Amino acid sequence: MSEANRVFAGNVITQMCGVPYPIFLAGMAAISGPPLVAAVANAGGVGVLGGLRLAPLMLRNWLRETKALTDRPFGVNIVPQFGGPEVFEAQFQVILQERPRILSLFYAEDYCADLIPRAKDAGMIVMVQTGTVALARQAMAQGADIIVAQGSEGGGHLNRGTIGLMSLLPAILDGAQGRPVLAAGGIVTRQDVRAAMTLGASGVLVGTAFLASEESNAHPLYKQKILQASTDDTQYRTGYSFGWPYGTPHRVIPNRDKWNVLRWVGGGARAIDKDRMARKLSLYAGQGVGKIHSIVPAAERVEELVLGLP
Ligand SMILES: Cc1cc2nc3c(=O)[nH]c(=O)nc-3n(C[C@H](O)[C@H](O)[C@H](O)COP(=O)(O)O)c2cc1C
């Protein structure tokens, strides 16, 4: 990486997390597994495991597998309102025991208001992803160390926001009182990183572009759909998506097959899933798809993104 060989001076995020670059892999459920997390971490970014949906035993296995693949700091994402309080608490106990450096939350419900202090007491850095200014304020009041401003360009579930990153990021930064804010949604290239950093972000969080990497756990046909899709091809939806309450907003590449009821359902397809899943579902993806032209090693994506850092 010729240009990137110049040293990024570092910032509040790199100091806080102990990493070279403020480039985060989104903790995508079932997609961001140990090989992808370790690849991003070993390339100098922050890998985040997609812990949502994982039974506690599996979550522990993934955390240990990741530790075996990298000595670098990494994180894990869980979603408090998914699965209910008991499931969530069981996952959280595993995380407290295994103690990765960073806990990433999608959004906190009232029943887990004490969650952030508990994670911080255990020595973890807590980041919370939000799509509105009000939710960002709530997360900060609960003690979040890092806020992720999730623009509506983003793939997968959207944390209640319908606001594009260009407007959301400055608004969240306005009330952040110096707390670092990451930009998420549609980020694929060095130019995107440069734009986000110019707006005041302290780093970026990237999902769809890492989904289209060699180490991701996505089904090969899913990766192909990402490559084929153009910028116009994603859709914001509030209908059905696997395992989530009806109406939860999400962004997909819609499946347009006529005689296929699964086309109304948003989901991801893992490498171990049947081809049918990737062929029939409407697949999670962000508006950045039009900028993704090949499946590359995750380290190559990190290198590209690093070139946009100041
Ligand atoms: C396939 C997929 C799965 C996702 N799963 C999760 C998840 O489990 N938890 C979470 O907090 N965010 C999840 N997200 C959202 C990401 O955290 C992030 O906001 C989004 O990927 C950023 O936009 P981008 O995809 O355009 O980079 C997911 C995104 C995608 C594309």
mmCIF file of C-alpha atoms and ligand atoms in Angstrom:
data_model
loop_
_atom_site.group_PDB
_atom_site.id
_atom_site.type_symbol
_atom_site.label_atom_id
_atom_site.label_comp_id
_atom_site.label_asym_id
_atom_site.label_seq_id
_atom_site.Cartn_x
_atom_site.Cartn_y
_atom_site.Cartn_z
ATOM 1 C CA MET A 1 0.000 0.000 0.000
ATOM 2 C CA SER A 2 2.277 2.724 -1.253
ATOM 3 C CA GLU A 3 0.339 5.837 -0.222
ATOM 4 C CA ALA A 4 -0.903 4.232 2.980
ATOM 5 C CA ASN A 5 2.641 3.465 4.032
ATOM 6 C CA ARG A 6 2.755 7.035 5.172
ATOM 7 C CA VAL A 7 1.914 6.871 8.843
ATOM 8 C CA PHE A 8 -1.520 8.006 10.000
ATOM 9 C CA ALA A 9 -0.800 10.121 13.057
ATOM 10 C CA GLY A 10 -3.607 8.496 15.025
ATOM 11 C CA ASN A 11 -6.522 10.097 16.827
ATOM 12 C CA VAL A 12 -8.822 9.674 19.795
ATOM 13 C CA ILE A 13 -10.158 6.353 18.477
ATOM 14 C CA THR A 14 -6.796 4.757 17.762
ATOM 15 C CA GLN A 15 -5.589 5.795 21.220
ATOM 16 C CA MET A 16 -8.744 4.570 22.927
ATOM 17 C CA CYS A 17 -8.824 1.212 21.131
ATOM 18 C CA GLY A 18 -5.078 0.638 20.746
ATOM 19 C CA VAL A 19 -5.175 0.134 16.957
ATOM 20 C CA PRO A 20 -3.351 1.797 14.026
ATOM 21 C CA TYR A 21 -6.449 2.864 12.061
ATOM 22 C CA PRO A 22 -9.991 4.020 12.978
ATOM 23 C CA ILE A 23 -11.508 1.676 10.385
ATOM 24 C CA PHE A 24 -14.198 -0.579 11.881
ATOM 25 C CA LEU A 25 -15.776 -3.707 10.497
ATOM 26 C CA ALA A 26 -19.524 -3.685 11.289
ATOM 27 C CA GLY A 27 -20.542 -6.570 13.529
ATOM 28 C CA MET A 28 -22.820 -8.139 10.920
ATOM 29 C CA ALA A 29 -24.915 -11.007 12.274
ATOM 30 C CA ALA A 30 -23.521 -14.365 11.081
ATOM 31 C CA ILE A 31 -21.421 -12.610 8.406
ATOM 32 C CA SER A 32 -18.643 -11.071 10.524
ATOM 33 C CA GLY A 33 -17.103 -14.283 11.851
ATOM 34 C CA PRO A 34 -13.650 -14.955 13.334
ATOM 35 C CA PRO A 35 -11.686 -15.079 10.015
ATOM 36 C CA LEU A 36 -13.064 -11.712 8.847
ATOM 37 C CA VAL A 37 -12.676 -10.063 12.254
ATOM 38 C CA ALA A 38 -9.092 -11.270 12.547
ATOM 39 C CA ALA A 39 -8.274 -10.192 8.976
ATOM 40 C CA VAL A 40 -9.486 -6.635 9.654
ATOM 41 C CA ALA A 41 -7.721 -6.518 13.042
ATOM 42 C CA ASN A 42 -4.458 -7.864 11.607
ATOM 43 C CA ALA A 43 -4.632 -5.206 8.869
ATOM 44 C CA GLY A 44 -4.756 -2.496 11.546
ATOM 45 C CA GLY A 45 -8.500 -1.856 11.766
ATOM 46 C CA VAL A 46 -11.047 -2.907 14.359
ATOM 47 C CA GLY A 47 -12.808 -6.188 13.664
ATOM 48 C CA VAL A 48 -16.200 -6.650 15.316
ATOM 49 C CA LEU A 49 -17.857 -10.073 15.571
ATOM 50 C CA GLY A 50 -21.513 -10.343 14.592
ATOM 51 C CA GLY A 51 -22.793 -11.913 17.801
ATOM 52 C CA LEU A 52 -26.506 -11.474 17.170
ATOM 53 C CA ARG A 53 -28.333 -14.828 16.831
ATOM 54 C CA LEU A 54 -25.415 -16.799 18.299
ATOM 55 C CA ALA A 55 -26.286 -19.120 21.162
ATOM 56 C CA PRO A 56 -24.054 -18.391 24.183
ATOM 57 C CA LEU A 57 -21.872 -21.478 23.603
ATOM 58 C CA MET A 58 -21.296 -20.561 19.961
ATOM 59 C CA LEU A 59 -20.598 -16.965 20.929
ATOM 60 C CA ARG A 60 -17.915 -18.170 23.323
ATOM 61 C CA ASN A 61 -16.424 -20.370 20.579
ATOM 62 C CA TRP A 62 -16.298 -17.452 18.146
ATOM 63 C CA LEU A 63 -14.667 -15.172 20.718
ATOM 64 C CA ARG A 64 -12.018 -17.792 21.471
ATOM 65 C CA GLU A 65 -11.472 -18.597 17.806
ATOM 66 C CA THR A 66 -10.889 -14.914 17.094
ATOM 67 C CA LYS A 67 -8.402 -14.632 19.957
ATOM 68 C CA ALA A 68 -6.509 -17.548 18.416
ATOM 69 C CA LEU A 69 -6.342 -15.745 15.041
ATOM 70 C CA THR A 70 -5.227 -12.300 16.226
ATOM 71 C CA ASP A 71 -3.397 -10.630 19.109
ATOM 72 C CA ARG A 72 -4.967 -7.294 18.166
ATOM 73 C CA PRO A 73 -7.942 -5.719 19.983
ATOM 74 C CA PHE A 74 -11.353 -6.571 18.544
ATOM 75 C CA GLY A 75 -15.013 -6.208 19.457
ATOM 76 C CA VAL A 76 -18.321 -8.028 19.487
ATOM 77 C CA ASN A 77 -21.770 -6.782 18.498
ATOM 78 C CA ILE A 78 -25.004 -7.803 20.152
ATOM 79 C CA VAL A 79 -28.476 -6.353 19.864
ATOM 80 C CA PRO A 80 -30.315 -5.950 23.174
ATOM 81 C CA GLN A 81 -33.871 -6.120 21.881
ATOM 82 C CA PHE A 82 -33.278 -9.229 19.782
ATOM 83 C CA GLY A 83 -34.260 -12.475 21.459
ATOM 84 C CA GLY A 84 -35.510 -10.956 24.717
ATOM 85 C CA PRO A 85 -33.867 -10.159 28.053
ATOM 86 C CA GLU A 86 -32.964 -13.749 29.083
ATOM 87 C CA VAL A 87 -31.171 -14.647 25.850
ATOM 88 C CA PHE A 88 -29.470 -11.324 25.843
ATOM 89 C CA GLU A 89 -28.281 -11.622 29.439
ATOM 90 C CA ALA A 90 -26.830 -15.075 28.706
ATOM 91 C CA GLN A 91 -24.887 -13.651 25.748
ATOM 92 C CA PHE A 92 -23.761 -10.721 27.853
ATOM 93 C CA GLN A 93 -22.437 -13.029 30.584
ATOM 94 C CA VAL A 94 -20.263 -14.811 28.012
ATOM 95 C CA ILE A 95 -18.926 -11.466 26.829
ATOM 96 C CA LEU A 96 -18.141 -10.376 30.399
ATOM 97 C CA GLN A 97 -16.186 -13.592 30.886
ATOM 98 C CA GLU A 98 -14.309 -13.522 27.565
ATOM 99 C CA ARG A 99 -13.920 -9.741 27.654
ATOM 100 C CA PRO A 100 -13.095 -8.579 24.133
ATOM 101 C CA ARG A 101 -11.820 -4.973 24.044
ATOM 102 C CA ILE A 102 -15.000 -3.476 22.587
ATOM 103 C CA LEU A 103 -18.724 -4.031 23.029
ATOM 104 C CA SER A 104 -20.799 -2.795 20.106
ATOM 105 C CA LEU A 105 -24.532 -2.296 20.582
ATOM 106 C CA PHE A 106 -27.197 -1.610 18.009
ATOM 107 C CA TYR A 107 -29.508 0.082 20.440
ATOM 108 C CA ALA A 108 -30.296 -0.136 24.074
ATOM 109 C CA GLU A 109 -33.797 -0.761 25.348
ATOM 110 C CA ASP A 110 -34.946 0.510 28.727
ATOM 111 C CA TYR A 111 -34.514 -2.919 30.330
ATOM 112 C CA CYS A 112 -30.788 -2.781 29.710
ATOM 113 C CA ALA A 113 -30.067 0.766 30.903
ATOM 114 C CA ASP A 114 -27.429 -0.656 33.260
ATOM 115 C CA LEU A 115 -25.727 -2.558 30.449
ATOM 116 C CA ILE A 116 -23.236 0.097 29.419
ATOM 117 C CA PRO A 117 -21.965 0.746 32.976
ATOM 118 C CA ARG A 118 -21.624 -3.026 33.526
ATOM 119 C CA ALA A 119 -19.552 -3.438 30.369
ATOM 120 C CA LYS A 120 -17.414 -0.419 31.246
ATOM 121 C CA ASP A 121 -16.865 -1.688 34.786
ATOM 122 C CA ALA A 122 -15.513 -4.852 33.188
ATOM 123 C CA GLY A 123 -13.004 -2.717 31.274
ATOM 124 C CA MET A 124 -14.665 -2.708 27.854
ATOM 125 C CA ILE A 125 -15.074 0.216 25.490
ATOM 126 C CA VAL A 126 -18.737 0.592 24.534
ATOM 127 C CA MET A 127 -19.919 1.835 21.170
ATOM 128 C CA VAL A 128 -23.584 2.344 20.292
ATOM 129 C CA GLN A 129 -24.975 2.668 16.781
ATOM 130 C CA THR A 130 -27.882 5.042 16.234
ATOM 131 C CA GLY A 131 -29.741 6.548 13.310
ATOM 132 C CA THR A 132 -31.243 9.546 15.100
ATOM 133 C CA VAL A 133 -29.956 12.414 17.219
ATOM 134 C CA ALA A 134 -32.338 11.524 20.084
ATOM 135 C CA LEU A 135 -31.010 7.945 20.297
ATOM 136 C CA ALA A 136 -27.436 9.209 20.197
ATOM 137 C CA ARG A 137 -28.218 11.494 23.140
ATOM 138 C CA GLN A 138 -29.752 8.585 25.031
ATOM 139 C CA ALA A 139 -26.690 6.411 24.409
ATOM 140 C CA MET A 140 -24.372 9.173 25.561
ATOM 141 C CA ALA A 141 -26.439 9.714 28.713
ATOM 142 C CA GLN A 142 -26.044 5.988 29.405
ATOM 143 C CA GLY A 143 -22.266 6.343 29.116
ATOM 144 C CA ALA A 144 -21.410 5.163 25.576
ATOM 145 C CA ASP A 145 -17.740 5.852 24.749
ATOM 146 C CA ILE A 146 -18.209 5.940 20.973
ATOM 147 C CA ILE A 147 -21.321 6.753 18.941
ATOM 148 C CA VAL A 148 -21.831 5.349 15.460
ATOM 149 C CA ALA A 149 -23.906 7.663 13.275
ATOM 150 C CA GLN A 150 -25.697 5.193 11.012
ATOM 151 C CA GLY A 151 -26.879 6.966 7.879
ATOM 152 C CA SER A 152 -29.915 5.570 6.082
ATOM 153 C CA GLU A 153 -27.594 4.559 3.214
ATOM 154 C CA GLY A 154 -26.500 1.618 5.359
ATOM 155 C CA GLY A 155 -27.206 -2.048 4.740
ATOM 156 C CA GLY A 156 -29.043 -4.381 7.088
ATOM 157 C CA HIS A 157 -31.160 -3.031 9.917
ATOM 158 C CA LEU A 158 -31.328 0.674 10.436
ATOM 159 C CA ASN A 159 -31.576 1.979 13.943
ATOM 160 C CA ARG A 160 -34.844 3.810 13.405
ATOM 161 C CA GLY A 161 -33.227 6.482 11.278
ATOM 162 C CA THR A 162 -34.243 7.662 7.839
ATOM 163 C CA ILE A 163 -31.578 10.357 7.767
ATOM 164 C CA GLY A 164 -28.691 10.369 5.286
ATOM 165 C CA LEU A 165 -25.171 10.415 6.718
ATOM 166 C CA MET A 166 -24.435 13.918 5.388
ATOM 167 C CA SER A 167 -27.092 15.398 7.679
ATOM 168 C CA LEU A 168 -26.985 12.907 10.547
ATOM 169 C CA LEU A 169 -23.254 12.998 11.254
ATOM 170 C CA PRO A 170 -22.927 16.769 11.847
ATOM 171 C CA ALA A 171 -26.118 16.758 13.946
ATOM 172 C CA ILE A 172 -24.856 13.954 16.202
ATOM 173 C CA LEU A 173 -21.419 15.595 16.395
ATOM 174 C CA ASP A 174 -23.116 18.803 17.539
ATOM 175 C CA GLY A 175 -24.329 17.165 20.716
ATOM 176 C CA ALA A 176 -21.438 14.756 21.206
ATOM 177 C CA GLN A 177 -19.513 16.992 23.641
ATOM 178 C CA GLY A 178 -16.197 15.808 22.306
ATOM 179 C CA ARG A 179 -17.111 12.135 22.279
ATOM 180 C CA PRO A 180 -15.820 10.377 19.144
ATOM 181 C CA VAL A 181 -18.371 9.633 16.440
ATOM 182 C CA LEU A 182 -17.907 7.047 13.668
ATOM 183 C CA ALA A 183 -19.624 7.405 10.307
ATOM 184 C CA ALA A 184 -21.523 4.440 8.843
ATOM 185 C CA GLY A 185 -23.587 3.946 5.700
ATOM 186 C CA GLY A 186 -22.425 3.640 2.103
ATOM 187 C CA ILE A 187 -18.698 3.821 2.888
ATOM 188 C CA VAL A 188 -16.609 1.828 0.406
ATOM 189 C CA THR A 189 -13.747 3.948 -0.938
ATOM 190 C CA ARG A 190 -10.991 6.237 0.288
ATOM 191 C CA GLN A 191 -13.030 9.198 -0.986
ATOM 192 C CA ASP A 192 -15.916 8.178 1.278
ATOM 193 C CA VAL A 193 -13.563 8.029 4.261
ATOM 194 C CA ARG A 194 -12.118 11.423 3.373
ATOM 195 C CA ALA A 195 -15.613 12.928 3.174
ATOM 196 C CA ALA A 196 -16.647 11.449 6.533
ATOM 197 C CA MET A 197 -13.453 12.623 8.241
ATOM 198 C CA THR A 198 -13.887 16.088 6.721
ATOM 199 C CA LEU A 199 -17.362 16.259 8.251
ATOM 200 C CA GLY A 200 -15.790 15.559 11.646
ATOM 201 C CA ALA A 201 -16.006 11.785 12.051
ATOM 202 C CA SER A 202 -13.241 10.153 14.084
ATOM 203 C CA GLY A 203 -13.424 7.011 11.957
ATOM 204 C CA VAL A 204 -15.713 4.860 9.868
ATOM 205 C CA LEU A 205 -17.710 1.663 10.307
ATOM 206 C CA VAL A 206 -18.193 -0.450 7.207
ATOM 207 C CA GLY A 207 -20.533 -3.359 6.560
ATOM 208 C CA THR A 208 -21.464 -4.095 2.944
ATOM 209 C CA ALA A 209 -17.953 -3.568 1.542
ATOM 210 C CA PHE A 210 -16.519 -6.098 4.014
ATOM 211 C CA LEU A 211 -19.367 -8.502 3.284
ATOM 212 C CA ALA A 212 -17.909 -8.583 -0.210
ATOM 213 C CA SER A 213 -14.533 -9.807 1.001
ATOM 214 C CA GLU A 214 -12.948 -13.249 0.783
ATOM 215 C CA GLU A 215 -13.072 -13.900 4.529
ATOM 216 C CA SER A 216 -16.712 -12.957 5.067
ATOM 217 C CA ASN A 217 -19.144 -15.647 6.013
ATOM 218 C CA ALA A 218 -21.633 -14.589 3.313
ATOM 219 C CA HIS A 219 -22.878 -17.152 0.767
ATOM 220 C CA PRO A 220 -20.979 -16.923 -2.570
ATOM 221 C CA LEU A 221 -24.245 -16.104 -4.401
ATOM 222 C CA TYR A 222 -24.885 -13.289 -1.922
ATOM 223 C CA LYS A 223 -21.432 -11.861 -2.668
ATOM 224 C CA GLN A 224 -22.204 -12.103 -6.396
ATOM 225 C CA LYS A 225 -25.470 -10.179 -5.906
ATOM 226 C CA ILE A 226 -23.506 -7.394 -4.210
ATOM 227 C CA LEU A 227 -21.139 -7.205 -7.182
ATOM 228 C CA GLN A 228 -23.995 -7.147 -9.699
ATOM 229 C CA ALA A 229 -26.071 -4.500 -7.896
ATOM 230 C CA SER A 230 -25.904 -0.859 -8.895
ATOM 231 C CA THR A 231 -26.402 2.183 -6.696
ATOM 232 C CA ASP A 232 -30.101 2.347 -7.650
ATOM 233 C CA ASP A 233 -30.743 -1.247 -6.635
ATOM 234 C CA THR A 234 -31.253 -1.134 -2.864
ATOM 235 C CA GLN A 235 -34.506 -0.454 -1.107
ATOM 236 C CA TYR A 236 -35.454 0.861 2.337
ATOM 237 C CA ARG A 237 -38.081 -1.453 3.813
ATOM 238 C CA THR A 238 -40.152 -1.738 6.966
ATOM 239 C CA GLY A 239 -41.763 -5.139 6.427
ATOM 240 C CA TYR A 240 -40.557 -8.652 7.285
ATOM 241 C CA SER A 241 -36.978 -9.515 8.092
ATOM 242 C CA PHE A 242 -35.709 -12.736 9.643
ATOM 243 C CA GLY A 243 -36.233 -12.889 13.398
ATOM 244 C CA TRP A 244 -37.001 -9.189 13.819
ATOM 245 C CA PRO A 245 -40.341 -7.623 14.740
ATOM 246 C CA TYR A 246 -42.426 -6.776 11.674
ATOM 247 C CA GLY A 247 -41.769 -3.180 10.721
ATOM 248 C CA THR A 248 -38.116 -2.903 11.772
ATOM 249 C CA PRO A 249 -36.477 -0.738 9.092
ATOM 250 C CA HIS A 250 -33.817 -2.365 6.954
ATOM 251 C CA ARG A 251 -32.126 -1.946 3.565
ATOM 252 C CA VAL A 252 -31.933 -4.753 1.026
ATOM 253 C CA ILE A 253 -31.340 -5.592 -2.604
ATOM 254 C CA PRO A 254 -34.939 -6.568 -3.340
ATOM 255 C CA ASN A 255 -35.590 -9.906 -4.968
ATOM 256 C CA ARG A 256 -37.975 -9.366 -7.885
ATOM 257 C CA ASP A 257 -38.888 -12.981 -8.750
ATOM 258 C CA LYS A 258 -42.610 -13.135 -9.456
ATOM 259 C CA TRP A 259 -43.607 -16.450 -7.876
ATOM 260 C CA ASN A 260 -41.536 -16.232 -4.713
ATOM 261 C CA VAL A 261 -43.064 -15.239 -1.381
ATOM 262 C CA LEU A 262 -39.612 -15.106 0.241
ATOM 263 C CA ARG A 263 -38.905 -12.000 -1.769
ATOM 264 C CA TRP A 264 -40.836 -10.028 0.853
ATOM 265 C CA VAL A 265 -38.435 -11.137 3.565
ATOM 266 C CA GLY A 266 -35.144 -9.373 4.239
ATOM 267 C CA GLY A 267 -32.240 -11.561 5.312
ATOM 268 C CA GLY A 268 -28.655 -12.589 4.850
ATOM 269 C CA ALA A 269 -27.378 -15.927 3.537
ATOM 270 C CA ARG A 270 -24.380 -17.587 5.117
ATOM 271 C CA ALA A 271 -21.868 -19.791 3.343
ATOM 272 C CA ILE A 272 -23.448 -22.857 4.986
ATOM 273 C CA ASP A 273 -27.008 -21.958 3.907
ATOM 274 C CA LYS A 274 -28.690 -23.556 0.916
ATOM 275 C CA ASP A 275 -28.310 -21.708 -2.424
ATOM 276 C CA ARG A 276 -32.088 -21.230 -2.342
ATOM 277 C CA MET A 277 -31.725 -18.771 0.577
ATOM 278 C CA ALA A 278 -29.417 -16.515 -1.405
ATOM 279 C CA ARG A 279 -31.570 -16.874 -4.532
ATOM 280 C CA LYS A 280 -34.947 -16.151 -2.929
ATOM 281 C CA LEU A 281 -34.492 -13.685 -0.087
ATOM 282 C CA SER A 282 -34.144 -9.943 -0.436
ATOM 283 C CA LEU A 283 -30.567 -9.599 0.745
ATOM 284 C CA TYR A 284 -29.237 -6.986 3.172
ATOM 285 C CA ALA A 285 -27.004 -4.415 1.491
ATOM 286 C CA GLY A 286 -26.242 -0.709 1.632
ATOM 287 C CA GLN A 287 -26.321 1.951 -1.064
ATOM 288 C CA GLY A 288 -22.568 1.638 -1.472
ATOM 289 C CA VAL A 289 -23.069 -1.533 -3.584
ATOM 290 C CA GLY A 290 -22.506 0.394 -6.822
ATOM 291 C CA LYS A 291 -18.918 1.089 -5.729
ATOM 292 C CA ILE A 292 -18.075 -2.580 -5.057
ATOM 293 C CA HIS A 293 -16.605 -4.305 -8.121
ATOM 294 C CA SER A 294 -14.705 -7.309 -6.814
ATOM 295 C CA ILE A 295 -14.365 -9.715 -3.932
ATOM 296 C CA VAL A 296 -11.002 -9.007 -2.349
ATOM 297 C CA PRO A 297 -9.181 -9.982 0.833
ATOM 298 C CA ALA A 298 -10.430 -7.857 3.746
ATOM 299 C CA ALA A 299 -6.932 -6.430 4.246
ATOM 300 C CA GLU A 300 -7.150 -4.930 0.766
ATOM 301 C CA ARG A 301 -10.385 -3.142 1.715
ATOM 302 C CA VAL A 302 -8.726 -1.827 4.869
ATOM 303 C CA GLU A 303 -5.782 -0.559 2.795
ATOM 304 C CA GLU A 304 -8.155 1.274 0.444
ATOM 305 C CA LEU A 305 -10.043 2.890 3.326
ATOM 306 C CA VAL A 306 -6.832 3.892 5.114
ATOM 307 C CA LEU A 307 -5.896 5.968 2.056
ATOM 308 C CA GLY A 308 -8.767 8.343 2.931
ATOM 309 C CA LEU A 309 -7.488 9.092 6.438
ATOM 310 C CA PRO A 310 -5.996 12.569 6.947
HETATM 311 C C1 LIG B 1 -25.554 -8.100 6.125
HETATM 312 C C2 LIG B 1 -25.584 -7.072 7.208
HETATM 313 C C3 LIG B 1 -25.831 -7.489 8.515
HETATM 314 C C4 LIG B 1 -25.838 -6.550 9.550
HETATM 315 N N1 LIG B 1 -26.021 -7.002 10.832
HETATM 316 C C5 LIG B 1 -25.900 -6.120 11.857
HETATM 317 C C6 LIG B 1 -25.936 -6.586 13.212
HETATM 318 O O1 LIG B 1 -26.082 -7.774 13.489
HETATM 319 N N2 LIG B 1 -25.777 -5.676 14.197
HETATM 320 C C7 LIG B 1 -25.581 -4.343 13.935
HETATM 321 O O2 LIG B 1 -25.422 -3.552 14.863
HETATM 322 N N3 LIG B 1 -25.590 -3.872 12.662
HETATM 323 C C8 LIG B 1 -25.713 -4.730 11.628
HETATM 324 N N4 LIG B 1 -25.666 -4.254 10.333
HETATM 325 C C9 LIG B 1 -25.552 -2.806 10.090
HETATM 326 C C10 LIG B 1 -24.087 -2.355 10.196
HETATM 327 O O3 LIG B 1 -23.732 -2.300 11.559
HETATM 328 C C11 LIG B 1 -23.827 -0.976 9.575
HETATM 329 O O4 LIG B 1 -24.652 -0.002 10.127
HETATM 330 C C12 LIG B 1 -23.993 -0.931 8.074
HETATM 331 O O5 LIG B 1 -23.477 -2.077 7.469
HETATM 332 C C13 LIG B 1 -23.290 0.299 7.518
HETATM 333 O O6 LIG B 1 -23.631 0.522 6.191
HETATM 334 P P1 LIG B 1 -22.908 -0.167 4.932
HETATM 335 O O7 LIG B 1 -23.451 -1.549 4.900
HETATM 336 O O8 LIG B 1 -23.361 0.654 3.794
HETATM 337 O O9 LIG B 1 -21.425 -0.132 5.164
HETATM 338 C C14 LIG B 1 -25.643 -5.169 9.276
HETATM 339 C C15 LIG B 1 -25.394 -4.775 7.961
HETATM 340 C C16 LIG B 1 -25.353 -5.698 6.933
HETATM 341 C C17 LIG B 1 -25.048 -5.231 5.532
#
